[in-house]
Amino acid sequence: MVTITDPRINDYLMKLAVEDDQYILEMERIAQKKDFPIVERLVGRLLFVLTELKKPKLIVELGSGFGYSSYWFAKALHNGKVVLTDYREENIDYAKKLFKKAGLIRKAEFRVGEALEIAKEYNNIDILFIDIEKYQYPEAVKTLLPNLNKNALIIADNTLWYGKVVGKNRDKETLGIKKFNQYLFGNQDFMTTILPLRDGILIAYKLF
Ligand SMILES: C[S@@+](CC[C@H](N)C(=O)[O-])C[C@H]1O[C@@H](n2cnc3c(N)ncnc32)[C@H](O)[C@@H]1O
């Protein structure tokens, strides 16, 4: 297995990113207890910064889990909404309760079901965030291209897939991620990069 970031560097970064938001801390505790994969704090901060810079009206998340990543988006939203999707009702229920406690409920829409099917209902998406099953990434991006707004951002988690993108792994998740990365890097309509932060976070900027 290839290490993406030296664990010592990761520890260093985590120590810098001290957090005092009680809801973020609560969700991080739950994720750790249940061993639930969230984007974690450093990527959360990136989502916050990108949202502040982009000032989106509409963010659609494919695979919200219990709301950690969407919470970072919502915190930075001024005049827009984030659509949460997950096919597990208990995740969306938890997110709804937490957003209510945190006073963010008006900035979010909560949807249970197949993320891709739900996302197709939305047009002029300013930020599309992808964190569903990894083999679904290529289909997700191709299907939703017509639903993106001018100068939209696509952000996707796990695009280095625990380092499996390097080497001969042929499982469907790794192949899905590799196809997705190749598709966006090769698409001249986008300027695409991957930050080797945590498990690799892809950012693709739509040039028109
Ligand atoms: C990695 S977790 C999401 C974590 C979340 N983005 C965060 O950082 O807080 C992936 C979630 O997507 C959901 N999921 C996976 N594939 C899906 C699909 N096709 N449609 C809807 N939900 C999906 C799973 O139930 C799981 O909760």
PDB file of C-alpha atoms and ligand atoms in Angstrom:
ATOM      1  CA  MET A   1       0.000   0.000   0.000  1.00  0.00           C
ATOM      2  CA  VAL A   2       1.271   3.485  -0.886  1.00  0.00           C
ATOM      3  CA  THR A   3       1.086   6.080   1.911  1.00  0.00           C
ATOM      4  CA  ILE A   4      -0.480   9.323   0.675  1.00  0.00           C
ATOM      5  CA  THR A   5       0.715  11.583   3.474  1.00  0.00           C
ATOM      6  CA  ASP A   6       3.390  10.750   6.001  1.00  0.00           C
ATOM      7  CA  PRO A   7       1.408  10.150   9.249  1.00  0.00           C
ATOM      8  CA  ARG A   8       3.729  12.592  11.037  1.00  0.00           C
ATOM      9  CA  ILE A   9       2.713  15.344   8.604  1.00  0.00           C
ATOM     10  CA  ASN A  10      -0.940  14.454   9.091  1.00  0.00           C
ATOM     11  CA  ASP A  11      -0.567  14.633  12.880  1.00  0.00           C
ATOM     12  CA  TYR A  12       1.159  17.981  12.543  1.00  0.00           C
ATOM     13  CA  LEU A  13      -1.654  19.372  10.391  1.00  0.00           C
ATOM     14  CA  MET A  14      -4.341  18.014  12.703  1.00  0.00           C
ATOM     15  CA  LYS A  15      -2.688  19.664  15.698  1.00  0.00           C
ATOM     16  CA  LEU A  16      -2.755  22.996  13.877  1.00  0.00           C
ATOM     17  CA  ALA A  17      -6.441  22.695  13.044  1.00  0.00           C
ATOM     18  CA  VAL A  18      -7.812  23.149  16.548  1.00  0.00           C
ATOM     19  CA  GLU A  19     -11.612  23.106  16.553  1.00  0.00           C
ATOM     20  CA  ASP A  20     -14.098  24.566  18.983  1.00  0.00           C
ATOM     21  CA  ASP A  21     -17.373  24.099  17.096  1.00  0.00           C
ATOM     22  CA  GLN A  22     -19.308  21.724  19.355  1.00  0.00           C
ATOM     23  CA  TYR A  23     -21.293  20.202  16.460  1.00  0.00           C
ATOM     24  CA  ILE A  24     -18.179  19.411  14.457  1.00  0.00           C
ATOM     25  CA  LEU A  25     -16.623  17.862  17.562  1.00  0.00           C
ATOM     26  CA  GLU A  26     -19.803  15.847  18.208  1.00  0.00           C
ATOM     27  CA  MET A  27     -19.833  14.462  14.645  1.00  0.00           C
ATOM     28  CA  GLU A  28     -16.120  13.668  14.757  1.00  0.00           C
ATOM     29  CA  ARG A  29     -16.673  11.714  18.001  1.00  0.00           C
ATOM     30  CA  ILE A  30     -19.515   9.725  16.415  1.00  0.00           C
ATOM     31  CA  ALA A  31     -17.497   9.008  13.282  1.00  0.00           C
ATOM     32  CA  GLN A  32     -14.645   7.696  15.390  1.00  0.00           C
ATOM     33  CA  LYS A  33     -16.909   5.604  17.611  1.00  0.00           C
ATOM     34  CA  LYS A  34     -18.768   4.049  14.677  1.00  0.00           C
ATOM     35  CA  ASP A  35     -15.740   3.931  12.397  1.00  0.00           C
ATOM     36  CA  PHE A  36     -17.758   5.952   9.868  1.00  0.00           C
ATOM     37  CA  PRO A  37     -15.768   7.517   7.005  1.00  0.00           C
ATOM     38  CA  ILE A  38     -16.093  11.313   7.036  1.00  0.00           C
ATOM     39  CA  VAL A  39     -13.939  13.784   5.094  1.00  0.00           C
ATOM     40  CA  GLU A  40     -12.360  14.866   8.406  1.00  0.00           C
ATOM     41  CA  ARG A  41     -11.323  18.276   9.621  1.00  0.00           C
ATOM     42  CA  LEU A  42      -8.646  19.391   7.159  1.00  0.00           C
ATOM     43  CA  VAL A  43     -10.847  18.616   4.160  1.00  0.00           C
ATOM     44  CA  GLY A  44     -13.805  20.141   5.997  1.00  0.00           C
ATOM     45  CA  ARG A  45     -11.826  23.375   6.266  1.00  0.00           C
ATOM     46  CA  LEU A  46     -11.117  23.219   2.544  1.00  0.00           C
ATOM     47  CA  LEU A  47     -14.845  22.823   1.790  1.00  0.00           C
ATOM     48  CA  PHE A  48     -15.504  25.855   3.975  1.00  0.00           C
ATOM     49  CA  VAL A  49     -12.899  27.999   2.180  1.00  0.00           C
ATOM     50  CA  LEU A  50     -14.054  26.948  -1.306  1.00  0.00           C
ATOM     51  CA  THR A  51     -17.643  27.765  -0.386  1.00  0.00           C
ATOM     52  CA  GLU A  52     -16.682  31.190   0.946  1.00  0.00           C
ATOM     53  CA  LEU A  53     -14.757  31.941  -2.262  1.00  0.00           C
ATOM     54  CA  LYS A  54     -17.343  30.542  -4.666  1.00  0.00           C
ATOM     55  CA  LYS A  55     -20.438  31.965  -2.950  1.00  0.00           C
ATOM     56  CA  PRO A  56     -22.662  29.220  -4.382  1.00  0.00           C
ATOM     57  CA  LYS A  57     -26.430  29.331  -4.559  1.00  0.00           C
ATOM     58  CA  LEU A  58     -26.705  25.546  -4.877  1.00  0.00           C
ATOM     59  CA  ILE A  59     -24.489  22.769  -3.566  1.00  0.00           C
ATOM     60  CA  VAL A  60     -25.479  19.166  -4.233  1.00  0.00           C
ATOM     61  CA  GLU A  61     -23.776  16.435  -2.240  1.00  0.00           C
ATOM     62  CA  LEU A  62     -23.787  12.842  -3.412  1.00  0.00           C
ATOM     63  CA  GLY A  63     -23.342  10.746  -0.270  1.00  0.00           C
ATOM     64  CA  SER A  64     -23.775  12.949   2.797  1.00  0.00           C
ATOM     65  CA  GLY A  65     -23.531  10.285   5.471  1.00  0.00           C
ATOM     66  CA  PHE A  66     -24.794  11.858   8.685  1.00  0.00           C
ATOM     67  CA  GLY A  67     -23.965  15.396   7.593  1.00  0.00           C
ATOM     68  CA  TYR A  68     -20.338  16.149   8.481  1.00  0.00           C
ATOM     69  CA  SER A  69     -19.168  17.434   5.078  1.00  0.00           C
ATOM     70  CA  SER A  70     -22.463  19.227   4.439  1.00  0.00           C
ATOM     71  CA  TYR A  71     -22.155  20.943   7.814  1.00  0.00           C
ATOM     72  CA  TRP A  72     -18.877  22.560   6.666  1.00  0.00           C
ATOM     73  CA  PHE A  73     -20.570  23.686   3.442  1.00  0.00           C
ATOM     74  CA  ALA A  74     -23.605  25.050   5.290  1.00  0.00           C
ATOM     75  CA  LYS A  75     -21.460  26.939   7.798  1.00  0.00           C
ATOM     76  CA  ALA A  76     -19.873  28.904   4.945  1.00  0.00           C
ATOM     77  CA  LEU A  77     -23.074  29.496   2.940  1.00  0.00           C
ATOM     78  CA  HIS A  78     -24.514  32.985   2.961  1.00  0.00           C
ATOM     79  CA  ASN A  79     -27.309  32.935   0.466  1.00  0.00           C
ATOM     80  CA  GLY A  80     -27.691  29.415  -0.824  1.00  0.00           C
ATOM     81  CA  LYS A  81     -28.486  25.849   0.132  1.00  0.00           C
ATOM     82  CA  VAL A  82     -26.839  22.472   0.303  1.00  0.00           C
ATOM     83  CA  VAL A  83     -28.799  19.387  -0.750  1.00  0.00           C
ATOM     84  CA  LEU A  84     -27.884  16.345   1.330  1.00  0.00           C
ATOM     85  CA  THR A  85     -28.429  12.879  -0.153  1.00  0.00           C
ATOM     86  CA  ASP A  86     -27.978   9.435   1.318  1.00  0.00           C
ATOM     87  CA  TYR A  87     -29.804   6.163   0.813  1.00  0.00           C
ATOM     88  CA  ARG A  88     -29.731   5.426   4.536  1.00  0.00           C
ATOM     89  CA  GLU A  89     -32.618   7.157   6.257  1.00  0.00           C
ATOM     90  CA  GLU A  90     -30.983   7.093   9.708  1.00  0.00           C
ATOM     91  CA  ASN A  91     -28.049   9.143   8.379  1.00  0.00           C
ATOM     92  CA  ILE A  92     -30.279  11.852   6.951  1.00  0.00           C
ATOM     93  CA  ASP A  93     -32.426  11.883  10.122  1.00  0.00           C
ATOM     94  CA  TYR A  94     -29.351  12.450  12.247  1.00  0.00           C
ATOM     95  CA  ALA A  95     -28.144  15.249   9.941  1.00  0.00           C
ATOM     96  CA  LYS A  96     -31.540  16.947  10.060  1.00  0.00           C
ATOM     97  CA  LYS A  97     -31.590  16.934  13.862  1.00  0.00           C
ATOM     98  CA  LEU A  98     -28.038  18.239  14.086  1.00  0.00           C
ATOM     99  CA  PHE A  99     -28.616  21.027  11.537  1.00  0.00           C
ATOM    100  CA  LYS A 100     -31.692  22.054  13.514  1.00  0.00           C
ATOM    101  CA  LYS A 101     -29.758  22.253  16.803  1.00  0.00           C
ATOM    102  CA  ALA A 102     -26.985  24.202  15.063  1.00  0.00           C
ATOM    103  CA  GLY A 103     -29.380  26.724  13.485  1.00  0.00           C
ATOM    104  CA  LEU A 104     -28.470  25.698   9.926  1.00  0.00           C
ATOM    105  CA  ILE A 105     -31.707  23.969   8.928  1.00  0.00           C
ATOM    106  CA  ARG A 106     -32.795  26.754   6.542  1.00  0.00           C
ATOM    107  CA  LYS A 107     -29.617  26.315   4.510  1.00  0.00           C
ATOM    108  CA  ALA A 108     -30.211  22.643   3.755  1.00  0.00           C
ATOM    109  CA  GLU A 109     -32.514  20.224   1.991  1.00  0.00           C
ATOM    110  CA  PHE A 110     -32.543  16.608   3.176  1.00  0.00           C
ATOM    111  CA  ARG A 111     -33.185  13.786   0.693  1.00  0.00           C
ATOM    112  CA  VAL A 112     -33.204  10.031   1.221  1.00  0.00           C
ATOM    113  CA  GLY A 113     -32.601   7.825  -1.822  1.00  0.00           C
ATOM    114  CA  GLU A 114     -30.211   7.074  -4.671  1.00  0.00           C
ATOM    115  CA  ALA A 115     -27.995  10.158  -4.798  1.00  0.00           C
ATOM    116  CA  LEU A 116     -27.619  10.244  -8.554  1.00  0.00           C
ATOM    117  CA  GLU A 117     -31.351  10.029  -9.202  1.00  0.00           C
ATOM    118  CA  ILE A 118     -32.028  12.827  -6.703  1.00  0.00           C
ATOM    119  CA  ALA A 119     -29.241  15.047  -8.064  1.00  0.00           C
ATOM    120  CA  LYS A 120     -30.678  14.873 -11.593  1.00  0.00           C
ATOM    121  CA  GLU A 121     -33.652  16.892 -10.342  1.00  0.00           C
ATOM    122  CA  TYR A 122     -31.416  19.941  -9.731  1.00  0.00           C
ATOM    123  CA  ASN A 123     -30.120  22.381 -12.333  1.00  0.00           C
ATOM    124  CA  ASN A 124     -27.514  25.143 -12.099  1.00  0.00           C
ATOM    125  CA  ILE A 125     -25.464  23.281  -9.511  1.00  0.00           C
ATOM    126  CA  ASP A 126     -22.580  25.529  -8.379  1.00  0.00           C
ATOM    127  CA  ILE A 127     -20.736  22.906  -6.333  1.00  0.00           C
ATOM    128  CA  LEU A 128     -21.161  19.188  -6.912  1.00  0.00           C
ATOM    129  CA  PHE A 129     -19.595  17.140  -4.126  1.00  0.00           C
ATOM    130  CA  ILE A 130     -19.096  13.425  -4.796  1.00  0.00           C
ATOM    131  CA  ASP A 131     -18.617  10.918  -1.975  1.00  0.00           C
ATOM    132  CA  ILE A 132     -20.733   7.868  -2.941  1.00  0.00           C
ATOM    133  CA  GLU A 133     -19.651   4.329  -3.896  1.00  0.00           C
ATOM    134  CA  LYS A 134     -16.378   4.732  -5.738  1.00  0.00           C
ATOM    135  CA  TYR A 135     -17.379   2.669  -8.789  1.00  0.00           C
ATOM    136  CA  GLN A 136     -20.243   5.156  -9.328  1.00  0.00           C
ATOM    137  CA  TYR A 137     -17.974   8.210  -9.735  1.00  0.00           C
ATOM    138  CA  PRO A 138     -17.570   8.058 -13.558  1.00  0.00           C
ATOM    139  CA  GLU A 139     -21.297   7.627 -14.127  1.00  0.00           C
ATOM    140  CA  ALA A 140     -22.086  10.375 -11.608  1.00  0.00           C
ATOM    141  CA  VAL A 141     -19.910  12.992 -13.267  1.00  0.00           C
ATOM    142  CA  LYS A 142     -20.987  12.168 -16.817  1.00  0.00           C
ATOM    143  CA  THR A 143     -24.679  12.121 -15.927  1.00  0.00           C
ATOM    144  CA  LEU A 144     -24.585  15.404 -14.046  1.00  0.00           C
ATOM    145  CA  LEU A 145     -22.498  17.524 -16.450  1.00  0.00           C
ATOM    146  CA  PRO A 146     -25.623  19.120 -17.980  1.00  0.00           C
ATOM    147  CA  ASN A 147     -26.840  20.061 -14.514  1.00  0.00           C
ATOM    148  CA  LEU A 148     -23.771  22.156 -13.658  1.00  0.00           C
ATOM    149  CA  ASN A 149     -23.870  25.927 -13.623  1.00  0.00           C
ATOM    150  CA  LYS A 150     -21.363  28.181 -15.377  1.00  0.00           C
ATOM    151  CA  ASN A 151     -17.964  27.991 -13.616  1.00  0.00           C
ATOM    152  CA  ALA A 152     -19.134  25.200 -11.332  1.00  0.00           C
ATOM    153  CA  LEU A 153     -16.796  23.294  -9.059  1.00  0.00           C
ATOM    154  CA  ILE A 154     -16.729  19.529  -8.826  1.00  0.00           C
ATOM    155  CA  ILE A 155     -15.171  18.318  -5.584  1.00  0.00           C
ATOM    156  CA  ALA A 156     -14.666  14.605  -4.993  1.00  0.00           C
ATOM    157  CA  ASP A 157     -13.331  12.697  -2.005  1.00  0.00           C
ATOM    158  CA  ASN A 158     -11.140   9.556  -2.010  1.00  0.00           C
ATOM    159  CA  THR A 159      -9.585  10.226  -5.412  1.00  0.00           C
ATOM    160  CA  LEU A 160      -6.286   8.595  -4.395  1.00  0.00           C
ATOM    161  CA  TRP A 161      -8.239   5.708  -2.822  1.00  0.00           C
ATOM    162  CA  TYR A 162      -5.819   4.764  -0.050  1.00  0.00           C
ATOM    163  CA  GLY A 163      -3.005   4.846  -2.602  1.00  0.00           C
ATOM    164  CA  LYS A 164      -4.576   2.056  -4.675  1.00  0.00           C
ATOM    165  CA  VAL A 165      -4.625   4.259  -7.787  1.00  0.00           C
ATOM    166  CA  VAL A 166      -0.917   3.478  -7.978  1.00  0.00           C
ATOM    167  CA  GLY A 167      -0.242  -0.117  -8.939  1.00  0.00           C
ATOM    168  CA  LYS A 168      -2.167  -2.997 -10.384  1.00  0.00           C
ATOM    169  CA  ASN A 169      -5.364  -3.013  -8.323  1.00  0.00           C
ATOM    170  CA  ARG A 170      -8.273  -4.032 -10.563  1.00  0.00           C
ATOM    171  CA  ASP A 171     -11.179  -3.986  -8.114  1.00  0.00           C
ATOM    172  CA  LYS A 172     -14.209  -2.020  -9.285  1.00  0.00           C
ATOM    173  CA  GLU A 173     -13.748   0.826  -6.793  1.00  0.00           C
ATOM    174  CA  THR A 174     -10.133   1.489  -7.802  1.00  0.00           C
ATOM    175  CA  LEU A 175     -11.003   1.226 -11.486  1.00  0.00           C
ATOM    176  CA  GLY A 176     -13.908   3.621 -10.944  1.00  0.00           C
ATOM    177  CA  ILE A 177     -11.690   6.212  -9.264  1.00  0.00           C
ATOM    178  CA  LYS A 178      -8.981   5.918 -11.930  1.00  0.00           C
ATOM    179  CA  LYS A 179     -11.518   6.306 -14.734  1.00  0.00           C
ATOM    180  CA  PHE A 180     -13.063   9.310 -12.993  1.00  0.00           C
ATOM    181  CA  ASN A 181      -9.681  11.042 -12.484  1.00  0.00           C
ATOM    182  CA  GLN A 182      -8.647  10.364 -16.081  1.00  0.00           C
ATOM    183  CA  TYR A 183     -11.960  11.634 -17.381  1.00  0.00           C
ATOM    184  CA  LEU A 184     -11.782  14.973 -15.562  1.00  0.00           C
ATOM    185  CA  PHE A 185      -8.050  15.587 -16.105  1.00  0.00           C
ATOM    186  CA  GLY A 186      -8.580  14.845 -19.806  1.00  0.00           C
ATOM    187  CA  ASN A 187     -11.650  17.027 -20.172  1.00  0.00           C
ATOM    188  CA  GLN A 188     -10.635  20.394 -21.642  1.00  0.00           C
ATOM    189  CA  ASP A 189     -13.752  22.041 -20.238  1.00  0.00           C
ATOM    190  CA  PHE A 190     -12.281  21.702 -16.736  1.00  0.00           C
ATOM    191  CA  MET A 191      -9.125  22.717 -14.908  1.00  0.00           C
ATOM    192  CA  THR A 192      -8.585  19.793 -12.565  1.00  0.00           C
ATOM    193  CA  THR A 193      -6.223  19.035  -9.723  1.00  0.00           C
ATOM    194  CA  ILE A 194      -5.978  16.651  -6.767  1.00  0.00           C
ATOM    195  CA  LEU A 195      -4.743  17.705  -3.351  1.00  0.00           C
ATOM    196  CA  PRO A 196      -3.011  14.790  -1.612  1.00  0.00           C
ATOM    197  CA  LEU A 197      -4.771  15.662   1.607  1.00  0.00           C
ATOM    198  CA  ARG A 198      -6.107  12.701   3.608  1.00  0.00           C
ATOM    199  CA  ASP A 199      -7.357  10.315   0.856  1.00  0.00           C
ATOM    200  CA  GLY A 200      -6.977  12.739  -2.076  1.00  0.00           C
ATOM    201  CA  ILE A 201      -9.478  15.470  -2.801  1.00  0.00           C
ATOM    202  CA  LEU A 202     -10.151  16.328  -6.448  1.00  0.00           C
ATOM    203  CA  ILE A 203     -11.167  19.820  -7.451  1.00  0.00           C
ATOM    204  CA  ALA A 204     -12.316  20.490 -11.010  1.00  0.00           C
ATOM    205  CA  TYR A 205     -13.208  24.010 -12.097  1.00  0.00           C
ATOM    206  CA  LYS A 206     -15.552  24.336 -15.070  1.00  0.00           C
ATOM    207  CA  LEU A 207     -13.948  26.892 -17.360  1.00  0.00           C
ATOM    208  CA  PHE A 208     -17.143  28.277 -18.837  1.00  0.00           C
TER     209      PHE A 208
HETATM  210  C1  LIG B   1     -18.148   8.158   2.822  1.00  0.00           C
HETATM  211  S1  LIG B   1     -19.753   8.309   3.400  1.00  0.00           S
HETATM  212  C2  LIG B   1     -20.102  10.034   3.249  1.00  0.00           C
HETATM  213  C3  LIG B   1     -19.457  10.882   4.255  1.00  0.00           C
HETATM  214  C4  LIG B   1     -19.800  12.343   4.145  1.00  0.00           C
HETATM  215  N1  LIG B   1     -19.597  12.872   2.820  1.00  0.00           N
HETATM  216  C5  LIG B   1     -18.931  13.113   5.127  1.00  0.00           C
HETATM  217  O1  LIG B   1     -17.776  13.386   4.814  1.00  0.00           O
HETATM  218  O2  LIG B   1     -19.426  13.427   6.195  1.00  0.00           O
HETATM  219  C6  LIG B   1     -20.681   7.725   2.021  1.00  0.00           C
HETATM  220  C7  LIG B   1     -22.167   7.780   2.258  1.00  0.00           C
HETATM  221  O3  LIG B   1     -22.797   7.690   1.002  1.00  0.00           O
HETATM  222  C8  LIG B   1     -23.904   6.834   1.069  1.00  0.00           C
HETATM  223  N2  LIG B   1     -24.034   6.322  -0.304  1.00  0.00           N
HETATM  224  C9  LIG B   1     -23.130   5.604  -1.017  1.00  0.00           C
HETATM  225  N3  LIG B   1     -23.536   5.418  -2.273  1.00  0.00           N
HETATM  226  C10 LIG B   1     -24.741   6.054  -2.378  1.00  0.00           C
HETATM  227  C11 LIG B   1     -25.659   6.247  -3.418  1.00  0.00           C
HETATM  228  N4  LIG B   1     -25.450   5.741  -4.610  1.00  0.00           N
HETATM  229  N5  LIG B   1     -26.789   6.955  -3.164  1.00  0.00           N
HETATM  230  C12 LIG B   1     -27.021   7.461  -1.933  1.00  0.00           C
HETATM  231  N6  LIG B   1     -26.187   7.324  -0.910  1.00  0.00           N
HETATM  232  C13 LIG B   1     -25.044   6.635  -1.114  1.00  0.00           C
HETATM  233  C14 LIG B   1     -23.605   5.824   2.163  1.00  0.00           C
HETATM  234  O4  LIG B   1     -24.780   5.398   2.793  1.00  0.00           O
HETATM  235  C15 LIG B   1     -22.699   6.640   3.109  1.00  0.00           C
HETATM  236  O5  LIG B   1     -23.444   7.201   4.150  1.00  0.00           O
END
